[in-house]
Amino acid sequence: MQTTRRELLRAGVAAVAGGALDEAAPGTPPAQKLASPVGHYHPELLLLAPESGEDANTRSLLAQFLELGVPVELDARWRLPAVPPRDLSAYKACIFPESARAQYDADLDAFYRRGGYLGYFKYYPLAEGEGSGVHHYLVSYGRDAYFYHVANVLLEGGLTVGDADFGRALAARPVASIVADCRESFFARYGARSLGRWESWGDTAYTYLIANHLLAARLGDRPWQDLVRYCLTKVHESAPEAARGTFSETRALADSPSIGIPMMGEVLMRFGAEEKVPEFVESGLGLVRSFVERAGQIDGVLSSAYMRLFWSETLMPVPALYWASRVSGEQRFAALADRMVRAVTASNQRADGLWHHWTDKRGRKGACWSRGSSWPALAMTRALAAAGADSEAARFMRATLARTEAGLARHQDRGGIWRLVVDEPATRLETSAASALVYCHDRLRELGAVDGRRDALFERAFAGLKRLHYRGGLAASCRGTATGAAEYYRTRPLGYYDLGLFAATLAPHLGQP
């Protein structure tokens, strides 16, 4: 039976935790897509979801097991079960939500007496509330660090890390099924259309709206497209308030214009230009004007007012500046973007193509954190559509992006995902950067900005992302960073995240079995 299952599910990709490869080449598609994972691997862990519905704690805990490649029981819909689907004796270990204590306590005690494994905590806690503003990190960092501990405690029960059959089953999930998850997640967040003012002006809203706009448009899914437009309408309506500095990304520093303002301006201008919504274009242009007038500067390069170093994400206003120049005819915006691209690239990109997350005037440099390479790739990829294909700026950005891809090729983990610190193989896998990098390569191929030599590299990354997907989000997503020492980057908590660019990576695979 084991041999038959392996032949059926051969995916030719590494296990999530970097486990042994089978005899097929890395990146080889699974021989058969699976409508359901049930029966195609042996679940060793029963992680029970709350009957009232999964919360942030549940998904964070599951994310740790997906990252470790531990075979967790999933139902026919690729979801955690809310009731045990079989006798507990079928599992090596169990962990249930605190809300299940009254119903299952005696059963878990019996499971334990028969030799099954329970962590010393027996149950996992449910989330009681979120933080607000900049201090959401107080919740998310602590949650992911705690549940990584919980997951590692349960390994004492003999759970398999990097289970190959489980990894192959996850990689064999049909893309259409994953698309449905992403759509459901977006509608769960915004489908009630009950937003007041739009308050998210950072990278989360930027990437999430980009991803959902792209995927909905490629599918021609009118209700999905309409919901994206509803969100952008709310961004448009709140843009004057954001431009005045009434509220900021951090909700803490008064009148502190951040790069999130022009980033959202770019989304408005680009969507407005493509969909012929002139009021969106004007709103986006107004956000860029506001940022240019009020931003901080580092050696003549615009930045968030509270930043004092060259960060790789200093480049994120670049697409907005080129779009502002295009829609207004004012070349000063393009000149600011040109200066920004060249200065930050010269300071932060290594000779091998990887990017230091930050640099300062004293010559100090941050580690090659994974998102530190994805931010400049995303900024330049998005900018090419407005910079003019034959411009000197576009040629410079294409060459810079080609160097970035070459650097990534030298450091890809054999499971397909890049590491938290890209050139340090002892650090954990990280998915938010991988999603952005796959998105960028797909767009660059469509633009003819890169050739096909790296296609297999990014197909492996996409396969790795599928193995870490759950309900429209991904495991192994890093909780943000700072101007930290190398040890800081190596020890970031990782968990579940559903606001990035993953949905956009599905677009080239639509219509595949």
Short mmCIF file of C-alpha atoms in Angstrom, two decimals:
data_model
loop_
_atom_site.label_atom_id
_atom_site.label_comp_id
_atom_site.label_asym_id
_atom_site.label_seq_id
_atom_site.Cartn_x
_atom_site.Cartn_y
_atom_site.Cartn_z
CA MET A 1 0.00 0.00 0.00
CA GLN A 2 2.81 2.40 0.84
CA THR A 3 4.56 1.84 -2.49
CA THR A 4 1.34 2.30 -4.43
CA ARG A 5 0.60 5.59 -2.68
CA ARG A 6 4.07 6.91 -3.38
CA GLU A 7 3.74 6.07 -7.05
CA LEU A 8 0.35 7.75 -7.20
CA LEU A 9 1.43 10.95 -5.48
CA ARG A 10 4.99 11.34 -6.70
CA ALA A 11 5.51 15.09 -6.72
CA GLY A 12 9.26 15.21 -7.11
CA VAL A 13 9.60 18.03 -4.60
CA ALA A 14 11.29 18.26 -1.25
CA ALA A 15 9.37 17.88 1.96
CA VAL A 16 8.47 21.17 3.60
CA ALA A 17 11.22 20.91 6.16
CA GLY A 18 13.88 20.10 3.57
CA GLY A 19 13.45 16.34 3.83
CA ALA A 20 14.69 13.74 1.41
CA LEU A 21 13.79 14.06 -2.25
CA ASP A 22 12.30 11.16 -4.11
CA GLU A 23 13.75 10.01 -7.41
CA ALA A 24 11.92 12.59 -9.56
CA ALA A 25 13.53 15.92 -10.35
CA PRO A 26 12.76 18.88 -8.06
CA GLY A 27 9.78 20.83 -9.33
CA THR A 28 8.25 17.97 -11.28
CA PRO A 29 4.44 18.34 -11.10
CA PRO A 30 2.50 15.69 -9.23
CA ALA A 31 1.38 12.83 -11.44
CA GLN A 32 -2.25 13.28 -10.36
CA LYS A 33 -4.18 16.12 -8.78
CA LEU A 34 -6.09 15.25 -5.64
CA ALA A 35 -9.63 16.45 -5.01
CA SER A 36 -9.18 15.45 -1.37
CA PRO A 37 -6.13 14.60 0.75
CA VAL A 38 -7.99 11.94 2.72
CA GLY A 39 -6.41 8.50 2.35
CA HIS A 40 -3.29 9.75 0.58
CA TYR A 41 -1.06 10.10 3.63
CA HIS A 42 -1.11 8.85 7.20
CA PRO A 43 -2.11 11.61 9.69
CA GLU A 44 -0.07 11.36 12.88
CA LEU A 45 -1.51 14.39 14.67
CA LEU A 46 -5.11 15.35 15.37
CA LEU A 47 -5.23 19.13 15.74
CA LEU A 48 -8.89 19.84 16.39
CA ALA A 49 -10.40 23.16 15.31
CA PRO A 50 -12.91 24.89 17.59
CA GLU A 51 -16.51 24.05 16.72
CA SER A 52 -17.26 27.77 16.80
CA GLY A 53 -14.77 28.33 13.99
CA GLU A 54 -11.03 28.71 13.62
CA ASP A 55 -9.37 31.74 15.17
CA ALA A 56 -5.94 33.30 14.88
CA ASN A 57 -4.50 30.95 17.51
CA THR A 58 -5.70 27.86 15.66
CA ARG A 59 -4.18 28.99 12.37
CA SER A 60 -0.93 30.02 13.99
CA LEU A 61 -0.59 26.59 15.59
CA LEU A 62 -1.41 24.78 12.35
CA ALA A 63 1.09 27.00 10.53
CA GLN A 64 3.89 25.71 12.76
CA PHE A 65 3.03 22.08 11.93
CA LEU A 66 2.78 22.82 8.20
CA GLU A 67 6.19 24.47 8.33
CA LEU A 68 7.61 21.43 10.11
CA GLY A 69 5.94 19.11 7.61
CA VAL A 70 4.12 17.16 10.34
CA PRO A 71 1.22 15.12 8.85
CA VAL A 72 -1.88 16.71 10.36
CA GLU A 73 -5.39 15.33 9.84
CA LEU A 74 -7.22 17.32 7.15
CA ASP A 75 -10.74 16.63 5.92
CA ALA A 76 -12.01 16.33 2.36
CA ARG A 77 -12.10 20.14 2.07
CA TRP A 78 -8.45 20.45 3.10
CA ARG A 79 -9.54 21.85 6.47
CA LEU A 80 -8.89 20.95 10.08
CA PRO A 81 -11.73 18.83 11.46
CA ALA A 82 -13.88 20.27 14.25
CA VAL A 83 -14.79 16.79 15.56
CA PRO A 84 -12.52 13.73 15.62
CA PRO A 85 -13.02 11.84 12.33
CA ARG A 86 -11.79 8.52 13.77
CA ASP A 87 -10.84 6.92 17.05
CA LEU A 88 -8.05 8.79 18.82
CA SER A 89 -5.95 5.62 18.84
CA ALA A 90 -5.26 6.27 15.14
CA TYR A 91 -2.94 9.17 16.06
CA LYS A 92 0.42 9.51 17.76
CA ALA A 93 -0.54 12.83 19.39
CA CYS A 94 -3.57 15.07 19.88
CA ILE A 95 -4.10 18.69 20.75
CA PHE A 96 -7.58 20.18 21.13
CA PRO A 97 -8.83 23.74 21.72
CA GLU A 98 -9.59 24.81 25.27
CA SER A 99 -13.25 25.03 24.28
CA ALA A 100 -13.32 21.23 23.79
CA ARG A 101 -12.22 20.41 27.34
CA ALA A 102 -15.66 19.53 28.73
CA GLN A 103 -16.59 17.35 25.77
CA TYR A 104 -13.35 15.45 25.20
CA ASP A 105 -11.37 15.52 28.46
CA ALA A 106 -12.19 11.91 29.38
CA ASP A 107 -11.39 10.73 25.84
CA LEU A 108 -8.03 12.46 25.88
CA ASP A 109 -7.22 10.97 29.28
CA ALA A 110 -8.00 7.49 27.91
CA PHE A 111 -5.86 8.19 24.83
CA TYR A 112 -2.98 9.20 27.10
CA ARG A 113 -3.31 6.11 29.31
CA ARG A 114 -3.08 3.91 26.20
CA GLY A 115 0.24 5.51 25.25
CA GLY A 116 -0.89 8.42 23.09
CA TYR A 117 0.97 11.70 23.51
CA LEU A 118 -0.42 14.94 24.92
CA GLY A 119 1.65 18.02 25.57
CA TYR A 120 1.91 19.13 29.18
CA PHE A 121 -0.61 21.88 28.34
CA LYS A 122 -3.12 19.33 26.91
CA TYR A 123 -5.19 22.07 25.20
CA TYR A 124 -4.32 25.13 23.18
CA PRO A 125 -5.80 28.54 24.12
CA LEU A 126 -8.22 30.47 21.96
CA ALA A 127 -7.61 34.07 20.96
CA GLU A 128 -9.33 36.65 23.14
CA GLY A 129 -8.60 39.82 21.22
CA GLU A 130 -6.23 41.68 18.97
CA GLY A 131 -3.97 44.61 19.67
CA SER A 132 -4.36 47.84 17.73
CA GLY A 133 -2.13 50.04 15.67
CA VAL A 134 1.59 49.45 15.77
CA HIS A 135 1.24 47.23 18.82
CA HIS A 136 -0.47 44.46 16.87
CA TYR A 137 3.04 42.98 16.99
CA LEU A 138 2.58 42.44 20.71
CA VAL A 139 -0.12 39.90 19.84
CA SER A 140 1.16 38.34 16.63
CA TYR A 141 4.82 38.00 17.64
CA GLY A 142 3.96 36.44 20.97
CA ARG A 143 1.35 34.12 19.46
CA ASP A 144 3.69 32.70 16.83
CA ALA A 145 6.61 32.29 19.21
CA TYR A 146 4.37 30.46 21.68
CA PHE A 147 2.80 28.13 19.15
CA TYR A 148 6.18 27.29 17.61
CA HIS A 149 7.09 26.14 21.11
CA VAL A 150 3.86 24.14 21.38
CA ALA A 151 4.47 22.43 18.03
CA ASN A 152 8.00 21.47 19.00
CA VAL A 153 6.83 20.10 22.34
CA LEU A 154 4.48 17.75 20.50
CA LEU A 155 7.36 16.35 18.45
CA GLU A 156 8.20 14.37 21.58
CA GLY A 157 5.22 12.20 20.67
CA GLY A 158 7.19 10.73 17.78
CA LEU A 159 5.71 12.93 15.05
CA THR A 160 7.44 12.82 11.67
CA VAL A 161 9.09 16.05 10.53
CA GLY A 162 9.11 16.56 6.78
CA ASP A 163 6.70 13.72 6.05
CA ALA A 164 7.06 13.08 2.32
CA ASP A 165 3.57 11.70 1.67
CA PHE A 166 1.95 14.67 3.42
CA GLY A 167 4.06 17.10 1.40
CA ARG A 168 3.18 15.38 -1.86
CA ALA A 169 -0.53 15.40 -1.03
CA LEU A 170 -0.46 19.15 -0.32
CA ALA A 171 1.48 19.83 -3.53
CA ALA A 172 -1.08 17.78 -5.50
CA ARG A 173 -4.02 19.97 -4.52
CA PRO A 174 -5.76 21.45 -7.60
CA VAL A 175 -5.15 25.15 -8.15
CA ALA A 176 -8.89 25.77 -8.57
CA SER A 177 -9.45 24.55 -5.02
CA ILE A 178 -6.85 26.97 -3.68
CA VAL A 179 -8.35 29.82 -5.71
CA ALA A 180 -11.69 29.11 -4.06
CA ASP A 181 -10.02 29.45 -0.65
CA CYS A 182 -8.51 32.82 -1.60
CA ARG A 183 -11.83 34.08 -2.91
CA GLU A 184 -13.65 32.94 0.22
CA SER A 185 -11.06 34.66 2.41
CA PHE A 186 -11.41 37.97 0.56
CA PHE A 187 -15.21 37.89 0.73
CA ALA A 188 -15.10 36.97 4.42
CA ARG A 189 -13.00 40.06 5.06
CA TYR A 190 -14.82 42.61 2.89
CA GLY A 191 -17.96 40.97 1.51
CA ALA A 192 -20.31 42.67 3.99
CA ARG A 193 -19.31 46.02 2.43
CA SER A 194 -19.52 47.63 5.83
CA LEU A 195 -16.32 49.67 5.78
CA GLY A 196 -16.28 53.23 7.05
CA ARG A 197 -13.08 55.05 6.22
CA TRP A 198 -10.16 53.05 4.86
CA GLU A 199 -7.49 52.85 7.55
CA SER A 200 -4.90 50.40 6.20
CA TRP A 201 -2.16 52.29 4.39
CA GLY A 202 0.77 49.92 4.73
CA ASP A 203 2.11 47.01 2.76
CA THR A 204 -0.61 44.58 3.86
CA ALA A 205 -3.43 46.38 2.05
CA TYR A 206 -1.16 47.10 -0.92
CA THR A 207 -0.19 43.50 -1.57
CA TYR A 208 -3.62 42.06 -0.73
CA LEU A 209 -5.49 44.35 -3.11
CA ILE A 210 -2.95 43.80 -5.89
CA ALA A 211 -3.24 40.03 -5.55
CA ASN A 212 -7.02 39.91 -5.47
CA HIS A 213 -7.39 42.38 -8.31
CA LEU A 214 -5.10 40.34 -10.53
CA LEU A 215 -6.68 36.98 -9.78
CA ALA A 216 -10.27 38.23 -10.08
CA ALA A 217 -9.47 39.93 -13.39
CA ARG A 218 -7.78 36.85 -14.85
CA LEU A 219 -10.80 34.76 -13.91
CA GLY A 220 -13.26 37.35 -15.18
CA ASP A 221 -15.08 36.92 -11.88
CA ARG A 222 -17.36 39.95 -11.85
CA PRO A 223 -18.52 39.77 -8.19
CA TRP A 224 -14.90 39.44 -7.07
CA GLN A 225 -13.82 42.32 -9.30
CA ASP A 226 -16.69 44.45 -7.98
CA LEU A 227 -15.63 43.79 -4.40
CA VAL A 228 -12.05 44.85 -5.18
CA ARG A 229 -13.44 48.01 -6.74
CA TYR A 230 -15.54 48.60 -3.63
CA CYS A 231 -12.38 48.45 -1.51
CA LEU A 232 -10.56 50.83 -3.82
CA THR A 233 -13.53 53.18 -3.70
CA LYS A 234 -13.10 53.29 0.08
CA VAL A 235 -9.38 53.98 -0.38
CA HIS A 236 -10.31 56.80 -2.78
CA GLU A 237 -12.83 58.28 -0.35
CA SER A 238 -10.32 58.26 2.50
CA ALA A 239 -7.40 59.52 0.42
CA PRO A 240 -7.82 63.24 1.25
CA GLU A 241 -7.71 62.47 4.96
CA ALA A 242 -4.63 60.29 4.51
CA ALA A 243 -2.95 63.00 2.43
CA ARG A 244 -3.54 65.54 5.20
CA GLY A 245 -1.77 63.27 7.67
CA THR A 246 -4.84 62.88 9.89
CA PHE A 247 -3.84 59.28 10.52
CA SER A 248 -0.67 57.35 9.77
CA GLU A 249 0.52 53.81 9.22
CA THR A 250 1.72 53.51 12.80
CA ARG A 251 -1.23 55.38 14.35
CA ALA A 252 1.35 56.63 16.81
CA LEU A 253 3.61 59.31 15.32
CA ALA A 254 1.80 62.54 14.55
CA ASP A 255 2.01 63.83 10.97
CA SER A 256 4.50 61.14 9.91
CA PRO A 257 3.96 60.42 6.20
CA SER A 258 4.96 56.85 5.40
CA ILE A 259 5.74 55.08 2.16
CA GLY A 260 2.35 53.39 2.50
CA ILE A 261 0.71 56.62 1.28
CA PRO A 262 2.24 56.64 -2.24
CA MET A 263 2.01 52.83 -2.41
CA MET A 264 -1.77 53.05 -2.13
CA GLY A 265 -1.65 55.99 -4.50
CA GLU A 266 -0.03 53.75 -7.10
CA VAL A 267 -2.82 51.18 -6.77
CA LEU A 268 -5.41 53.90 -7.32
CA MET A 269 -3.61 55.44 -10.31
CA ARG A 270 -2.92 52.15 -12.01
CA PHE A 271 -6.40 50.75 -11.46
CA GLY A 272 -7.95 54.07 -12.46
CA ALA A 273 -5.91 54.27 -15.66
CA GLU A 274 -6.63 50.67 -16.65
CA GLU A 275 -10.33 50.71 -15.71
CA LYS A 276 -10.96 54.31 -16.80
CA VAL A 277 -11.87 55.70 -13.39
CA PRO A 278 -10.41 59.23 -13.51
CA GLU A 279 -11.33 60.08 -9.94
CA PHE A 280 -9.13 57.21 -8.73
CA VAL A 281 -6.25 58.57 -10.80
CA GLU A 282 -6.67 62.02 -9.26
CA SER A 283 -6.83 60.61 -5.73
CA GLY A 284 -3.69 58.56 -6.29
CA LEU A 285 -1.86 61.54 -7.71
CA GLY A 286 -2.91 63.60 -4.69
CA LEU A 287 -1.43 61.00 -2.36
CA VAL A 288 1.87 61.14 -4.22
CA ARG A 289 1.95 64.95 -4.14
CA SER A 290 1.32 64.87 -0.41
CA PHE A 291 4.11 62.37 0.19
CA VAL A 292 6.62 64.32 -1.91
CA GLU A 293 5.82 67.53 -0.01
CA ARG A 294 5.94 66.02 3.49
CA ALA A 295 8.30 63.03 3.36
CA GLY A 296 11.65 62.72 5.04
CA GLN A 297 14.86 62.61 3.02
CA ILE A 298 18.09 60.63 3.18
CA ASP A 299 20.76 62.17 0.97
CA GLY A 300 18.09 63.59 -1.29
CA VAL A 301 16.08 60.36 -1.47
CA LEU A 302 12.51 60.47 -0.19
CA SER A 303 11.56 58.11 2.61
CA SER A 304 9.07 57.65 5.41
CA ALA A 305 9.52 60.53 7.79
CA TYR A 306 10.48 58.27 10.69
CA MET A 307 13.16 56.32 8.78
CA ARG A 308 16.80 57.33 9.12
CA LEU A 309 18.51 54.65 6.99
CA PHE A 310 18.35 53.27 3.49
CA TRP A 311 16.00 50.30 3.79
CA SER A 312 15.35 48.09 0.80
CA GLU A 313 11.68 49.07 1.11
CA THR A 314 12.70 52.70 0.69
CA LEU A 315 12.12 51.86 -2.98
CA MET A 316 8.40 51.13 -2.56
CA PRO A 317 7.24 54.65 -3.63
CA VAL A 318 9.05 54.22 -6.96
CA PRO A 319 6.07 52.80 -8.93
CA ALA A 320 3.83 55.59 -7.65
CA LEU A 321 6.35 58.24 -8.66
CA TYR A 322 6.59 56.90 -12.21
CA TRP A 323 2.80 56.66 -12.43
CA ALA A 324 2.46 60.21 -11.12
CA SER A 325 4.84 61.39 -13.82
CA ARG A 326 2.91 59.49 -16.46
CA VAL A 327 -0.56 60.76 -15.54
CA SER A 328 0.46 64.34 -14.72
CA GLY A 329 3.21 64.91 -17.28
CA GLU A 330 5.47 66.28 -14.51
CA GLN A 331 8.96 64.88 -15.01
CA ARG A 332 10.05 65.82 -11.48
CA PHE A 333 8.31 62.72 -10.17
CA ALA A 334 10.24 60.45 -12.53
CA ALA A 335 13.46 62.22 -11.61
CA LEU A 336 12.82 61.53 -7.92
CA ALA A 337 12.18 57.87 -8.75
CA ASP A 338 15.36 57.61 -10.85
CA ARG A 339 17.44 59.00 -8.00
CA MET A 340 15.79 56.68 -5.50
CA VAL A 341 16.35 53.53 -7.56
CA ARG A 342 20.01 54.21 -8.23
CA ALA A 343 20.92 55.37 -4.73
CA VAL A 344 19.26 52.52 -2.85
CA THR A 345 20.48 49.89 -5.31
CA ALA A 346 24.06 51.14 -5.04
CA SER A 347 23.85 51.11 -1.27
CA ASN A 348 21.89 47.92 -0.57
CA GLN A 349 22.31 45.41 -3.39
CA ARG A 350 25.27 43.07 -3.03
CA ALA A 351 27.45 42.11 -5.97
CA ASP A 352 25.85 38.65 -6.00
CA GLY A 353 22.35 40.14 -6.41
CA LEU A 354 20.97 39.71 -2.88
CA TRP A 355 19.88 42.76 -0.90
CA HIS A 356 20.87 43.97 2.53
CA HIS A 357 17.73 44.99 4.36
CA TRP A 358 19.32 48.25 5.43
CA THR A 359 22.52 50.26 5.22
CA ASP A 360 23.74 53.39 6.98
CA LYS A 361 26.31 56.12 6.39
CA ARG A 362 28.84 54.37 8.63
CA GLY A 363 29.00 51.41 6.29
CA ARG A 364 26.98 49.06 8.49
CA LYS A 365 24.64 46.67 6.71
CA GLY A 366 21.69 44.54 7.78
CA ALA A 367 21.40 40.86 6.98
CA CYS A 368 19.92 39.58 3.71
CA TRP A 369 16.47 39.12 5.22
CA SER A 370 14.19 37.48 2.68
CA ARG A 371 11.67 40.29 2.35
CA GLY A 372 14.64 42.64 2.10
CA SER A 373 15.20 41.19 -1.38
CA SER A 374 11.52 40.95 -2.29
CA TRP A 375 10.67 44.61 -1.63
CA PRO A 376 13.02 46.09 -4.24
CA ALA A 377 12.05 43.35 -6.70
CA LEU A 378 8.38 44.23 -6.19
CA ALA A 379 8.99 47.98 -6.45
CA MET A 380 10.89 47.73 -9.72
CA THR A 381 8.57 45.14 -11.23
CA ARG A 382 5.55 47.31 -10.52
CA ALA A 383 7.39 50.40 -11.81
CA LEU A 384 8.21 48.98 -15.24
CA ALA A 385 4.61 49.36 -16.42
CA ALA A 386 4.85 53.15 -16.01
CA ALA A 387 8.54 53.92 -16.56
CA GLY A 388 8.54 53.34 -20.32
CA ALA A 389 10.01 50.14 -21.74
CA ASP A 390 12.78 51.92 -23.67
CA SER A 391 13.78 54.39 -20.97
CA GLU A 392 17.19 54.34 -19.32
CA ALA A 393 15.45 53.83 -15.98
CA ALA A 394 13.67 50.71 -17.26
CA ARG A 395 16.93 49.28 -18.61
CA PHE A 396 18.60 49.86 -15.25
CA MET A 397 15.76 48.22 -13.37
CA ARG A 398 15.67 45.20 -15.69
CA ALA A 399 19.40 44.65 -15.18
CA THR A 400 19.00 45.03 -11.41
CA LEU A 401 16.12 42.53 -11.37
CA ALA A 402 18.14 40.05 -13.41
CA ARG A 403 20.96 40.26 -10.85
CA THR A 404 18.43 39.72 -8.06
CA GLU A 405 17.08 36.56 -9.69
CA ALA A 406 20.62 35.26 -10.24
CA GLY A 407 21.37 35.77 -6.54
CA LEU A 408 18.21 33.99 -5.51
CA ALA A 409 19.06 31.05 -7.76
CA ARG A 410 22.22 30.41 -5.74
CA HIS A 411 20.36 30.16 -2.44
CA GLN A 412 17.01 28.48 -3.05
CA ASP A 413 16.27 25.73 -0.55
CA ARG A 414 15.63 22.41 -2.26
CA GLY A 415 12.08 22.49 -0.90
CA GLY A 416 11.51 25.52 -3.16
CA ILE A 417 11.27 28.30 -0.57
CA TRP A 418 13.95 30.77 0.37
CA ARG A 419 15.18 31.05 3.93
CA LEU A 420 14.37 33.77 6.43
CA VAL A 421 17.93 35.03 5.92
CA VAL A 422 18.44 34.07 2.30
CA ASP A 423 22.11 33.12 2.48
CA GLU A 424 21.90 31.39 5.88
CA PRO A 425 20.58 27.83 5.36
CA ALA A 426 20.17 27.25 9.10
CA THR A 427 17.36 29.81 9.31
CA ARG A 428 13.71 28.89 8.79
CA LEU A 429 11.78 28.86 5.53
CA GLU A 430 9.80 32.04 4.78
CA THR A 431 6.81 32.44 2.46
CA SER A 432 5.80 36.11 2.20
CA ALA A 433 9.01 36.90 0.33
CA ALA A 434 8.70 33.79 -1.83
CA SER A 435 5.15 34.82 -2.82
CA ALA A 436 6.32 38.29 -3.84
CA LEU A 437 9.30 36.92 -5.76
CA VAL A 438 7.16 34.42 -7.67
CA TYR A 439 4.67 37.20 -8.44
CA CYS A 440 7.49 39.41 -9.72
CA HIS A 441 8.95 36.74 -11.97
CA ASP A 442 5.53 35.97 -13.46
CA ARG A 443 4.94 39.65 -14.24
CA LEU A 444 8.47 40.11 -15.64
CA ARG A 445 7.95 37.15 -17.98
CA GLU A 446 4.71 38.69 -19.21
CA LEU A 447 6.53 41.98 -19.84
CA GLY A 448 9.42 40.23 -21.61
CA ALA A 449 11.77 41.74 -19.04
CA VAL A 450 13.42 38.40 -18.21
CA ASP A 451 13.86 35.26 -20.26
CA GLY A 452 12.83 31.73 -19.33
CA ARG A 453 16.11 30.60 -17.79
CA ARG A 454 14.76 31.02 -14.26
CA ASP A 455 11.27 29.61 -14.85
CA ALA A 456 12.05 26.29 -13.15
CA LEU A 457 13.42 28.14 -10.13
CA PHE A 458 10.12 29.92 -9.58
CA GLU A 459 8.00 26.87 -10.40
CA ARG A 460 9.77 25.11 -7.54
CA ALA A 461 8.99 28.08 -5.32
CA PHE A 462 5.32 27.93 -6.30
CA ALA A 463 5.20 24.20 -5.49
CA GLY A 464 6.74 24.97 -2.11
CA LEU A 465 4.11 27.61 -1.43
CA LYS A 466 1.33 25.14 -2.19
CA ARG A 467 2.67 22.83 0.51
CA LEU A 468 2.39 25.64 3.04
CA HIS A 469 -1.05 26.93 2.01
CA TYR A 470 -4.15 26.81 4.18
CA ARG A 471 -7.50 28.58 3.66
CA GLY A 472 -6.16 31.38 1.47
CA GLY A 473 -3.06 32.05 3.59
CA LEU A 474 0.37 30.63 4.17
CA ALA A 475 2.39 29.21 7.01
CA ALA A 476 5.99 30.35 7.59
CA SER A 477 5.35 34.07 7.19
CA CYS A 478 7.79 36.29 9.05
CA ARG A 479 6.61 38.84 11.58
CA GLY A 480 8.24 42.13 10.53
CA THR A 481 11.75 43.28 11.21
CA ALA A 482 13.82 46.27 12.24
CA THR A 483 17.37 47.57 11.99
CA GLY A 484 18.44 44.52 13.90
CA ALA A 485 21.68 42.66 14.37
CA ALA A 486 22.10 39.41 12.44
CA GLU A 487 20.82 37.43 15.42
CA TYR A 488 17.59 39.42 15.33
CA TYR A 489 16.86 38.39 11.74
CA ARG A 490 17.65 34.76 12.48
CA THR A 491 15.12 34.55 15.29
CA ARG A 492 11.99 36.21 13.89
CA PRO A 493 8.72 34.46 14.79
CA LEU A 494 6.89 32.94 11.82
CA GLY A 495 3.22 32.11 11.52
CA TYR A 496 0.04 32.26 9.44
CA TYR A 497 -0.60 35.19 7.09
CA ASP A 498 -3.28 35.72 4.45
CA LEU A 499 -2.73 39.31 3.30
CA GLY A 500 0.24 38.91 0.96
CA LEU A 501 0.72 38.23 -2.74
CA PHE A 502 0.11 34.48 -2.69
CA ALA A 503 -3.23 34.69 -4.51
CA ALA A 504 -1.50 36.43 -7.41
CA THR A 505 0.92 33.53 -7.87
CA LEU A 506 -2.06 31.35 -8.81
CA ALA A 507 -2.87 33.41 -11.91
CA PRO A 508 -0.48 31.69 -14.37
CA HIS A 509 -1.81 28.29 -13.27
CA LEU A 510 -5.51 28.94 -13.90
CA GLY A 511 -7.12 26.25 -16.02
CA GLN A 512 -4.55 23.64 -15.12
CA PRO A 513 -5.86 20.30 -13.79
#
